[in-house]
Coordinates of C-alpha atoms and ligand atoms in Angstrom, one line a residue:
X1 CA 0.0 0.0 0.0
X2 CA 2.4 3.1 -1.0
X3 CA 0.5 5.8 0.8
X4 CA 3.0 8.7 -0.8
X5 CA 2.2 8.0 -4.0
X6 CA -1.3 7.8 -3.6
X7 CA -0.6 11.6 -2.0
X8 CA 0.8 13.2 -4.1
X9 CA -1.1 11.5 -6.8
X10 CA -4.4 13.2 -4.8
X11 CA -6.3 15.7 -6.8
X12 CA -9.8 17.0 -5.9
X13 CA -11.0 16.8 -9.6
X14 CA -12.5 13.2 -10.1
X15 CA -11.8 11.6 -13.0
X16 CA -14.5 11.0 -15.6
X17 CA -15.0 6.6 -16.2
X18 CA -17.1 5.3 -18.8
X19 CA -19.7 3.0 -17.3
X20 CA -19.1 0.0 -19.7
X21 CA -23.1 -0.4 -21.1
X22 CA -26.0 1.9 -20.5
X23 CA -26.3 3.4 -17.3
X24 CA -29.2 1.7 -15.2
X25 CA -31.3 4.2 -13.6
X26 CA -30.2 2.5 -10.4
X27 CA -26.3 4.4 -11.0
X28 CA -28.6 7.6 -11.0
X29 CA -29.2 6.7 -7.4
X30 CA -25.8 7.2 -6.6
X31 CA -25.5 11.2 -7.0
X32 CA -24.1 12.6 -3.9
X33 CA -21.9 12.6 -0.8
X34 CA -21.8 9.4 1.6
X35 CA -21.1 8.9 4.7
X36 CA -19.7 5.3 5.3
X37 CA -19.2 4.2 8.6
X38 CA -17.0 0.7 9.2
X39 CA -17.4 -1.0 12.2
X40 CA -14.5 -3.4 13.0
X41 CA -14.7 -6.1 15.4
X42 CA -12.6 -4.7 17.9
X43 CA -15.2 -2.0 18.6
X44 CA -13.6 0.6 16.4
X45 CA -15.6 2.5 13.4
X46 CA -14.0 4.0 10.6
X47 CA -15.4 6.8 9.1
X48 CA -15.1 7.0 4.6
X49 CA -16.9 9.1 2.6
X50 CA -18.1 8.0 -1.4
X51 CA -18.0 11.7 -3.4
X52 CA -19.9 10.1 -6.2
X53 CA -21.6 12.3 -9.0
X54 CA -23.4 10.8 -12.1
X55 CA -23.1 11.8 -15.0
X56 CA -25.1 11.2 -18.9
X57 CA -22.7 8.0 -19.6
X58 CA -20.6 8.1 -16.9
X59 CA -19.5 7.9 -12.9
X60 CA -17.1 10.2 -11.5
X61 CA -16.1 10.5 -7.9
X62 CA -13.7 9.8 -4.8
X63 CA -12.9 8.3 -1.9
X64 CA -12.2 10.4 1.2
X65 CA -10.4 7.1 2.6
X66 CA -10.4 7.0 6.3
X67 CA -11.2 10.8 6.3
X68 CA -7.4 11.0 5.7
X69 CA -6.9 12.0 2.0
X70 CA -9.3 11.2 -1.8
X71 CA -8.8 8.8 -4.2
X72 CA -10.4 8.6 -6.8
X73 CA -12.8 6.2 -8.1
X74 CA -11.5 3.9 -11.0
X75 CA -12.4 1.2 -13.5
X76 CA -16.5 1.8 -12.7
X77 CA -18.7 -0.1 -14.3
X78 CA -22.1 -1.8 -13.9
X79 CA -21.8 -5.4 -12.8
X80 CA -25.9 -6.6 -12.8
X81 CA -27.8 -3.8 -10.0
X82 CA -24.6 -3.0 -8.9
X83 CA -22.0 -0.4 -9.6
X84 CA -18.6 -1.9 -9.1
X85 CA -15.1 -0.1 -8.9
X86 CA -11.8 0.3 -7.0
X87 CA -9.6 2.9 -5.8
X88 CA -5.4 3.0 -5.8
X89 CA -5.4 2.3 -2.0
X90 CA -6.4 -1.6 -2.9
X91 CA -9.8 -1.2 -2.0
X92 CA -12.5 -2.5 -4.3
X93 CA -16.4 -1.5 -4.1
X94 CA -19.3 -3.5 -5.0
X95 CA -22.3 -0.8 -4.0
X96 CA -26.2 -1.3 -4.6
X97 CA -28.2 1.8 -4.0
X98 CA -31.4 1.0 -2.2
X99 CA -33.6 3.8 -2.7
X100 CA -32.4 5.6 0.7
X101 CA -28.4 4.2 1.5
X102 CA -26.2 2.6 -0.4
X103 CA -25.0 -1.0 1.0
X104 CA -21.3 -1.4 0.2
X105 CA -19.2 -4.5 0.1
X106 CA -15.1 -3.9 0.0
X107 CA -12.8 -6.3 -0.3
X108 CA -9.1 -5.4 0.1
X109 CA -6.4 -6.1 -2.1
X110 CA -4.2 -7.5 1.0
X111 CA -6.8 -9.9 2.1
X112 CA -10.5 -8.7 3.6
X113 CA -13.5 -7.9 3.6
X114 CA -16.3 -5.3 5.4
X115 CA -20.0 -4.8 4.4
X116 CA -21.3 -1.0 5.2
X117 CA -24.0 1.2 5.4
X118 CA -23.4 5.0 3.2
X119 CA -25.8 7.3 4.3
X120 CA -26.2 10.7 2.4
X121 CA -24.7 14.1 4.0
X122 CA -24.1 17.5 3.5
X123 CA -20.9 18.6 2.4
X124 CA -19.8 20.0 5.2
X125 CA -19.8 17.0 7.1
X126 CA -15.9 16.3 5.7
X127 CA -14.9 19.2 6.8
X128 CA -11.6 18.5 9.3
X129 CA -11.7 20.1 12.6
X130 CA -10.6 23.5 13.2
X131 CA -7.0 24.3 12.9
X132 CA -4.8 24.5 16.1
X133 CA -1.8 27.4 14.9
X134 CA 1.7 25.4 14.7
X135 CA 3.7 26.9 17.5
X136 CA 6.8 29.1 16.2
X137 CA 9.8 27.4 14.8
X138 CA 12.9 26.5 17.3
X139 CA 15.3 23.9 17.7
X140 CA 14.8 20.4 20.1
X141 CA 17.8 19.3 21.7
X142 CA 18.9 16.0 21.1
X143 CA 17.0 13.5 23.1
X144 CA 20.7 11.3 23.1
X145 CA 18.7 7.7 21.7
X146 CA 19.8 5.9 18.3
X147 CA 23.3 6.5 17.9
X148 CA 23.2 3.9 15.9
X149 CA 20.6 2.8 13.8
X150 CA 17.4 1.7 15.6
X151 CA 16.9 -2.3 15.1
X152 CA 13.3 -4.0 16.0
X153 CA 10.0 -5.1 14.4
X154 CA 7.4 -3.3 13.5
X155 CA 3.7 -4.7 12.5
X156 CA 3.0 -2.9 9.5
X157 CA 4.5 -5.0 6.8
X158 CA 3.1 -8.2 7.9
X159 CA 0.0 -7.9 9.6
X160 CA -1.5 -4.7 9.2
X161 CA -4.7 -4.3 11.6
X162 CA -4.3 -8.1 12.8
X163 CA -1.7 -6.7 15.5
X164 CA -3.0 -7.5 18.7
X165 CA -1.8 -8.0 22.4
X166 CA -0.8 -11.4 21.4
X167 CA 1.1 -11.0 18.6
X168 CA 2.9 -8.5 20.2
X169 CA 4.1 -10.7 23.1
X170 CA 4.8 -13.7 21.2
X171 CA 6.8 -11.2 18.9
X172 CA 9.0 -10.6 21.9
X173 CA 9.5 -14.0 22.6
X174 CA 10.4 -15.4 19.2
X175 CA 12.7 -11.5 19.3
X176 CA 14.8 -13.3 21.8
X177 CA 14.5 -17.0 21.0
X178 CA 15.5 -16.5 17.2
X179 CA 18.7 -15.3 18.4
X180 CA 17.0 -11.4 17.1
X181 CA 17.8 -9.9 20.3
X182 CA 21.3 -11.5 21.0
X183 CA 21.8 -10.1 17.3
X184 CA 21.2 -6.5 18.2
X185 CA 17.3 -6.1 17.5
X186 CA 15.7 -4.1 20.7
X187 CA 12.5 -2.5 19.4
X188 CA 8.9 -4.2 19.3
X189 CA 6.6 -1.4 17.6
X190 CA 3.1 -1.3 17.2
X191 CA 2.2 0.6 14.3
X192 CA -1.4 1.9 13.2
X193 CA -4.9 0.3 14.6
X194 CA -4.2 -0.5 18.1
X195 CA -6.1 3.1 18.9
X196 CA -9.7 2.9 20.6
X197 CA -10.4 6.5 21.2
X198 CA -10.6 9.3 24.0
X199 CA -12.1 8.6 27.6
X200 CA -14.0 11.6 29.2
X201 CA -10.7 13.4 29.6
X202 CA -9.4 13.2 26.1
X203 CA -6.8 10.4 27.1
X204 CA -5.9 8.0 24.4
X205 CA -7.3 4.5 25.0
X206 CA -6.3 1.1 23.1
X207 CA -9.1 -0.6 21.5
X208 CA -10.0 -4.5 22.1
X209 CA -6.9 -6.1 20.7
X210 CA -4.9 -4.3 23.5
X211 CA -6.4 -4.9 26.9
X212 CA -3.7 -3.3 28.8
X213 CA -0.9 -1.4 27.4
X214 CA 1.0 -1.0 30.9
X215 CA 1.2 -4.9 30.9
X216 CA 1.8 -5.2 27.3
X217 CA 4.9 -2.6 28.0
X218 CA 6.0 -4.4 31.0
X219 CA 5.6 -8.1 29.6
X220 CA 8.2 -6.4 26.3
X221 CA 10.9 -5.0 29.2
X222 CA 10.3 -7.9 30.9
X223 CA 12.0 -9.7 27.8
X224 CA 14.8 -7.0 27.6
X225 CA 13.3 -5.4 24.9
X226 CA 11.6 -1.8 24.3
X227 CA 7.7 -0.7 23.2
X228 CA 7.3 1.2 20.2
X229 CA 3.6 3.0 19.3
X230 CA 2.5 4.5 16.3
X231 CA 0.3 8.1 16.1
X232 CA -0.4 11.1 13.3
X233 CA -0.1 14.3 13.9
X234 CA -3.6 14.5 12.2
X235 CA -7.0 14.3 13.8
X236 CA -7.0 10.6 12.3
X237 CA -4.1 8.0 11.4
X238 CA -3.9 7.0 8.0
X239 CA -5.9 3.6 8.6
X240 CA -8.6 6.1 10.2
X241 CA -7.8 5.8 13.9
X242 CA -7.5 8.3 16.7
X243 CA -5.1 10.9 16.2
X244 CA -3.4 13.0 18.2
X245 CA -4.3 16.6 16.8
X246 CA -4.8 18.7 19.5
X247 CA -3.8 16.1 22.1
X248 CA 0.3 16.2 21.6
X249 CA 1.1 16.5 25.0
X250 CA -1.7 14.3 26.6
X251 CA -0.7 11.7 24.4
X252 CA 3.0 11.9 24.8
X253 CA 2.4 11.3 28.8
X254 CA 0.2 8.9 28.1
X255 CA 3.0 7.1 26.4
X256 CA 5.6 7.9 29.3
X257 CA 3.2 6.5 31.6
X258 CA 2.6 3.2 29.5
X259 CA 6.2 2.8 29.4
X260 CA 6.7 3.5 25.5
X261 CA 10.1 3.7 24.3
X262 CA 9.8 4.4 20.4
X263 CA 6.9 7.0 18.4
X264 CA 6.3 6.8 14.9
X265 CA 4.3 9.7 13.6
X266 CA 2.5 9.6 10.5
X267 CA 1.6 12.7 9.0
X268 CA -1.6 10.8 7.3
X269 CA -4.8 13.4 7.9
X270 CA -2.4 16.4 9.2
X271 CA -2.3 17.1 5.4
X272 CA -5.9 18.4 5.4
X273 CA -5.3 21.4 7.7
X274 CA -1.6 22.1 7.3
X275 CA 0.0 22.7 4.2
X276 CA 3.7 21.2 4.0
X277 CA 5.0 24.4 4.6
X278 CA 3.9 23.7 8.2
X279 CA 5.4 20.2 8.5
X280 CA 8.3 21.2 10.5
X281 CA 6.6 23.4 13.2
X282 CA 3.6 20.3 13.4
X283 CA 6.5 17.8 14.3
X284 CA 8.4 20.3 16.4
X285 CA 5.5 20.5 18.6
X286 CA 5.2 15.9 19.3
X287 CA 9.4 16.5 19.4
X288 CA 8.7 19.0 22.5
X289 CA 5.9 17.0 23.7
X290 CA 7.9 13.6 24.0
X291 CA 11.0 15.6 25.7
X292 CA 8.4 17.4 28.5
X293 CA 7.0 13.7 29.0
X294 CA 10.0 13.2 31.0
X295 CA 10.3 9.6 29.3
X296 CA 13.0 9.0 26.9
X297 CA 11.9 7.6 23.2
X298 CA 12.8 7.7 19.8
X299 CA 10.9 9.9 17.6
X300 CA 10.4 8.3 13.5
X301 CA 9.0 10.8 11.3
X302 CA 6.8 9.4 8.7
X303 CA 6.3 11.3 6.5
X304 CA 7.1 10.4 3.2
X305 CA 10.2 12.6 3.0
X306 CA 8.7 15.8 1.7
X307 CA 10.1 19.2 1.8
X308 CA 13.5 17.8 2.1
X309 CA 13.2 16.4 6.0
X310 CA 16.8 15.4 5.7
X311 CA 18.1 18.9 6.0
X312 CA 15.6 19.7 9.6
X313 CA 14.9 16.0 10.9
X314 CA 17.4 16.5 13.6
X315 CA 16.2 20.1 14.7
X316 CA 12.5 18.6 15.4
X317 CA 13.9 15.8 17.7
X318 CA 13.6 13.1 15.3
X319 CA 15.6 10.4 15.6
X320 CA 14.9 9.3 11.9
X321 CA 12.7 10.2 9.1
X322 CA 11.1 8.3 6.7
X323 CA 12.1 9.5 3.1
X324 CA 10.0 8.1 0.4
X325 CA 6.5 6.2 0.0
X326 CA 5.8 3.1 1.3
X327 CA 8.4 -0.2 0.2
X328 CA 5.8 -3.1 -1.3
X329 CA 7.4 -6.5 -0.8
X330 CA 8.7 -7.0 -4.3
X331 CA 12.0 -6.4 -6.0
X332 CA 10.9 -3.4 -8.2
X333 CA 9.6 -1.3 -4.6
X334 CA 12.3 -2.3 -3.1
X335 CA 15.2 -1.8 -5.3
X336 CA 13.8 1.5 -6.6
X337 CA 13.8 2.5 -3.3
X338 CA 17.4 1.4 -1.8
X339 CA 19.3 2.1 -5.1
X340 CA 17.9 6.2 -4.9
X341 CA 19.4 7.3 -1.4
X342 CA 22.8 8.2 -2.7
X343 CA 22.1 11.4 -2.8
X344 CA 21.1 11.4 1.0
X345 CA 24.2 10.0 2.5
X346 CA 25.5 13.2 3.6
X347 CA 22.4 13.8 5.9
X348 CA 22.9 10.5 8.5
X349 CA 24.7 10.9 11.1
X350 CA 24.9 9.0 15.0
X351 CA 21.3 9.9 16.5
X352 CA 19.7 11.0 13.2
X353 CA 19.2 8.4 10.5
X354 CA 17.2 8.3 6.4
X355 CA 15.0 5.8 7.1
X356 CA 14.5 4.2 3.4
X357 CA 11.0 2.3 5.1
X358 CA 11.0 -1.3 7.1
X359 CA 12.1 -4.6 5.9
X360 CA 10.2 -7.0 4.1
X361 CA 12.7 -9.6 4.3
X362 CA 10.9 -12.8 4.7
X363 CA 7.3 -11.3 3.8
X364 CA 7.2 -14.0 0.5
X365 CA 7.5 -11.4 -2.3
X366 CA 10.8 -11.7 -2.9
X367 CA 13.8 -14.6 -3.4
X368 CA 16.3 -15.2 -0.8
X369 CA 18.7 -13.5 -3.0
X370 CA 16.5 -10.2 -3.4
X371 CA 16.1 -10.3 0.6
X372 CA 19.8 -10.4 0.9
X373 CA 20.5 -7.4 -1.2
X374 CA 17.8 -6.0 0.8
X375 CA 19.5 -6.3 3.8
X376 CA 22.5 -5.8 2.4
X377 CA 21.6 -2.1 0.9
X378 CA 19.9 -1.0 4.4
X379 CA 23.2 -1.9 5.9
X380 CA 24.9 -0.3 3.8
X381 CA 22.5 2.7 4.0
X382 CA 23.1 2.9 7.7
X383 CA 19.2 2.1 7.2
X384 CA 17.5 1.2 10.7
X385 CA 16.5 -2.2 10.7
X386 CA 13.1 -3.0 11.5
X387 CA 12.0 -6.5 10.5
X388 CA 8.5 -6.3 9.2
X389 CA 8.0 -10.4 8.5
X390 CA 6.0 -13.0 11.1
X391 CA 9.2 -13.5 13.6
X392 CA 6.7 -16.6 15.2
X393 CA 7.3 -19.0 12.1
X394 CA 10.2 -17.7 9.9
X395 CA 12.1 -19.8 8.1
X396 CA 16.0 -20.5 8.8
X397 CA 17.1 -19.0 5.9
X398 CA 14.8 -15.7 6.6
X399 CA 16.8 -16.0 10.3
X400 CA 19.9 -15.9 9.1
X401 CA 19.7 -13.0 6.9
X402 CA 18.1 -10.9 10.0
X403 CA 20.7 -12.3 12.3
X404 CA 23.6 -11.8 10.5
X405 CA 26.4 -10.3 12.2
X406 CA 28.7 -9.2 10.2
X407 CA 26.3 -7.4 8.0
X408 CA 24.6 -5.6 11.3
X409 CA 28.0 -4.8 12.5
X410 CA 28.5 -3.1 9.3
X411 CA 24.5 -1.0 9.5
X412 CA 25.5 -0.2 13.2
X413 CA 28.8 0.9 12.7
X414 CA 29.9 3.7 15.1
X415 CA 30.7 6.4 12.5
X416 CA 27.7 6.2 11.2
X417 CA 28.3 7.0 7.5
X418 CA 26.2 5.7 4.7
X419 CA 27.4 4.3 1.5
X420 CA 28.1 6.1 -1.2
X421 CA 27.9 4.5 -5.1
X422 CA 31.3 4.7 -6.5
X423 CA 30.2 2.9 -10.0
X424 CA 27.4 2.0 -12.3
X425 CA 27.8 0.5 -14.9
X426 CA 26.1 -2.5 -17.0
X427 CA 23.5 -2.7 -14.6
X428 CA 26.3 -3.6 -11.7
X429 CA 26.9 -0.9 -8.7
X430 CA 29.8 -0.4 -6.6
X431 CA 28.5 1.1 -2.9
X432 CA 31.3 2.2 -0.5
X433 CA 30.9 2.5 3.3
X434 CA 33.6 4.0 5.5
X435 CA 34.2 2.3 8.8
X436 CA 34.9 3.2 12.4
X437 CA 38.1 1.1 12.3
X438 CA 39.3 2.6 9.1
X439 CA 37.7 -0.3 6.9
X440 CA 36.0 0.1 4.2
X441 CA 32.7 -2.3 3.4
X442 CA 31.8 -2.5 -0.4
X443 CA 28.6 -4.1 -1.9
X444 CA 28.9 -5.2 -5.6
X445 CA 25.0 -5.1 -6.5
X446 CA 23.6 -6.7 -9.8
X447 CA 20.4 -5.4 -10.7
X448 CA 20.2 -7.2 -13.6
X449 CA 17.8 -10.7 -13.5
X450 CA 21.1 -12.7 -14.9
X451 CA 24.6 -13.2 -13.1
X452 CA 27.4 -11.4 -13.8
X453 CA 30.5 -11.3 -13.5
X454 CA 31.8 -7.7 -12.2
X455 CA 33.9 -6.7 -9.5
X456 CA 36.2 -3.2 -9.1
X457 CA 39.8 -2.1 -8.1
X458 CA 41.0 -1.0 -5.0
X459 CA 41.5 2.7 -6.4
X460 CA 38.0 2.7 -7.0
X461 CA 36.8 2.4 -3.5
X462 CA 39.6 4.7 -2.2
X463 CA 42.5 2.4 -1.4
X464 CA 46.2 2.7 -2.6
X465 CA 46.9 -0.7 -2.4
X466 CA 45.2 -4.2 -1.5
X467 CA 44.2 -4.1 1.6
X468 CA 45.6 -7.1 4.2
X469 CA 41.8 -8.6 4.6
X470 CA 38.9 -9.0 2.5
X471 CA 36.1 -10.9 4.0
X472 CA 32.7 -12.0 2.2
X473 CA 30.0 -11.6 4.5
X474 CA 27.5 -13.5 3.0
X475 CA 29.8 -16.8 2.7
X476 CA 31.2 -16.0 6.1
X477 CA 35.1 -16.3 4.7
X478 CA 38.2 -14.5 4.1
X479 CA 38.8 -14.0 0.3
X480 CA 42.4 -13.6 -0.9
X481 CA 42.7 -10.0 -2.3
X482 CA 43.5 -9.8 -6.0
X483 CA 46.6 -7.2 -6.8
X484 CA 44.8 -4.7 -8.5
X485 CA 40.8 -5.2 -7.0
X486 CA 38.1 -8.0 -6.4
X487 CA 36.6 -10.0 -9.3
X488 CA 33.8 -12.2 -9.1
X489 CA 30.5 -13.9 -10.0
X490 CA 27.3 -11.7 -8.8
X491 CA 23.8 -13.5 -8.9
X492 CA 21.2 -12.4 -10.9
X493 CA 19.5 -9.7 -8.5
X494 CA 22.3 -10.7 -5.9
X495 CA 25.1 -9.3 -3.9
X496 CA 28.6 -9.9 -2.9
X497 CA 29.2 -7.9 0.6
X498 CA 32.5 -7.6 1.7
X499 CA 34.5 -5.7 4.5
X500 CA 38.2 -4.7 3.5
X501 CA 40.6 -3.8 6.3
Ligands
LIG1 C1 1.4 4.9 6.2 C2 2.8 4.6 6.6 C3 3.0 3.1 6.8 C4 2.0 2.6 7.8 C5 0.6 3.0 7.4 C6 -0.4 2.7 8.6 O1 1.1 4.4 4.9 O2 3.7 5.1 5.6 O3 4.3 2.8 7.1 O4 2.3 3.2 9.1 O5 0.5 4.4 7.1 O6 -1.7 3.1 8.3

């Protein structure tokens, strides 16, 4: 589900589709704003809205998904009495006008499926709340966490809204019986739909998969291991929950008081009543918030990497910022994505990190091969590492591309300085990573589907001579160094990681 492209990609003009055959009076029915309440199982409703307008031959329309941001309607057609279409989030509507409502059906690209009620509204009934004025622009100190790159889990990738209580503790123990923990991973995060609502008070309560966030945070540091939530600036997340617009500081002590360790802050909704002009000031404000709730925690901007947040990340208190759309567990999302940070190498730094999105090593989507050149490039990246797979049943091979320590020692490297690519050519790149100890770590990537057979001189990466030891990380063995550079066979898609010293 890449959310950025489906932002920028907004527009408020709908986009004119053919009805494929005459339009049945029944699509006349359809005219008109919806209001369409979901009600999950875990006593949560989300509220959408259909913008549909009907035209001679045609329906055009949106989606204002999870009152967070429009889509619009695609591929509509009639399917019988029913008006069927989709929009880019992965949602697809089946909706039958009854005279009064509409009943909707939506099944979801990931898995899914909810029936709902759309009732008809007035406009004004999407309007997002009044606007709260961004406080004035100044720097937060440095909260001192993530010197290194933050390691953990986080729910998202895998199980979207089927994170619950459980989950989350078995997630801590398969964290330390995989060998995860011993291996350097420390964060368990919850990301979107674990929020209920307010109480009288306007305190931020879990919904019915988490019973008890206290004990939930306790059972995690109970295990050695830290608590990560998830939250938007906005009035809603981008799944539609709670959010914490007008409520920074309530819901920053709530956190402290929970025990939570980690924040990631989505900018989701926020973008209907600030432009992006605004962004830093918005995050500023959750940066202060988290550093008066006397509780340390890591602060992860999400949010998408617009209006450069590289160059003021650091000033806002974030500990690392998210800088492009969501990664998709396939080779094209992900290798788009690693292969374009060069440019952003210069920004990373002990305590402030580009976070190119979470892993989906393991998720399914991609080859062994493409998982380790995943890895591989977030190490390289000084990326943090948050697995995104099912840590309960992963398979050994999945295990030992997370746990490997050589790779990790090269992501969490004390200098903290990213790659940089040295070559490109034939479809082969040459990244460079300078190390704490003076070493030097170079990844020879193929992004071709075939093998090749590539390699590069020492001079290339820097060095005057062959250095005295050149180990392959992947094959866990010391290479003899050529005179003049490294040679050798890259798999199709496929790496060859080595550390020179
Ligand atoms: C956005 C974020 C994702 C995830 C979802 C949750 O799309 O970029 O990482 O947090 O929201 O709704």
């Amino acid at each position: 589900m890449g959310f950025l492209g489906r932002l920028l990609r907004f527009s408020a003009v709908g986009l004119a589709l053919a009805l494929a055959g005459p339009v049945s009076a029944r699509a006349a029915e359809l005219n008109g704003i919806w209001r369409m309440d979901i009600h999950k199982a875990f006593g949560v409703t989300l509220q959408n809205y259909l913008i549909l307008k009907q035209g001679p031959t045609s329906i055009e329309g949106s989606v204002l998904v999870n009152s967070s941001y429009k889509a619009r309607i695609q591929g509509a057609h009639m399917d019988g009495q029913d008006v069927v279409f989709h929009i880019e989030w992965g949602w697809n509507f089946r909706v039958r006008p009854d005279g009064q409502n509409l009943h909707v059906v939506i099944t979801y690209d990931g898995g899914g499926r909810d029936e709902a009620i759309a009732v008809p509204v007035a406009e004004s009934e999407m309007n997002p709340p009044a606007r709260i004025e961004p406080p004035a622009v100044r720097d937060v100190t440095y909260n001192g966490l993530a010197r290194t790159p933050p390691m953990g889990w986080n729910s998202w990738n895998h199980f979207a809204e089927r994170v619950d209580d459980a989950v989350v503790r078995q997630t801590a123990d398969a964290m330390v019986s995989s060998g995860m923990a011993a291996a350097g991973y420390l964060y368990i995060n919850i990301d979107d739909t674990w929020e209920g609502g307010r109480d009288s008070k306007g305190n931020i309560v879990p919904n019915r998969k988490f019973p008890d966030m206290k004990a939930l945070a306790d059972y995690v540091h109970s295990k050695g291991l830290r608590l990560g939530i998830y939250s938007s600036p906005g009035p809603v997340t981008c799944g539609g929950y709670e959010g914490s617009y007008g409520h920074e500081e309530q819901d920053a002590r709530t956190y402290a008081g929970w025990g939570i360790d980690y924040l990631k802050y989505d900018w989701c909704s926020a973008g209907r009543i600030y432009p992006t002009t605004e962004l830093r000031a918005i995050y500023q404000k959750m940066g202060e918030a988290l550093q008066s709730s006397g509780r340390p925690m890591v602060l992860s901007l999400c949010e998408y990497g617009m209006v450069d947040v590289w160059t003021w990340g650091p000033k806002v208190g974030g500990n690392l910022w998210r800088t492009t759309g969501d990664i998709s567990d396939n080779w094209k999302s992900m290798s788009d994505i690693g292969f374009n940070q060069g440019r952003l190498a210069p920004y990373a730094g002990p305590g402030h990190w580009n976070d190119p999105d979470m892993l989906e090593v393991g998720n399914g989507g991609m080859t062994v091969e493409e998982y380790r050149t995943h890895f591989s490039l977030w190490s390289m990246l000084a990326a943090p590492l948050m697995a995104g797979n099912d840590l309960r049943s992963m398979s050994a091979e999945t295990r030992e591309i997370l746990t490997n320590r050589e790779v990790i020692a090269i992501d969490q490297d004390a200098l903290g300085r990213e790659a940089v690519r040295v070559s490109d050519a034939d479809g082969v790149e040459v990244w460079v990573r300078t190390l704490a100890d003076g070493g030097h770590a170079v990844g020879v990537f193929n992004r071709n589907s075939e093998e090749r057979q590539s390699g590069f001189s020492w001079s290339a990466v820097g060095l005057a001579a062959a250095p005295a030891n050149v180990r392959a990380l992947w094959r866990h063995e010391s290479v003899t160094p050529g005179a003049g550079g490294y040679d050798g066979l890259i798999p199709g898609h496929g790496v060859v990681l080595l550390r020179l010293n």
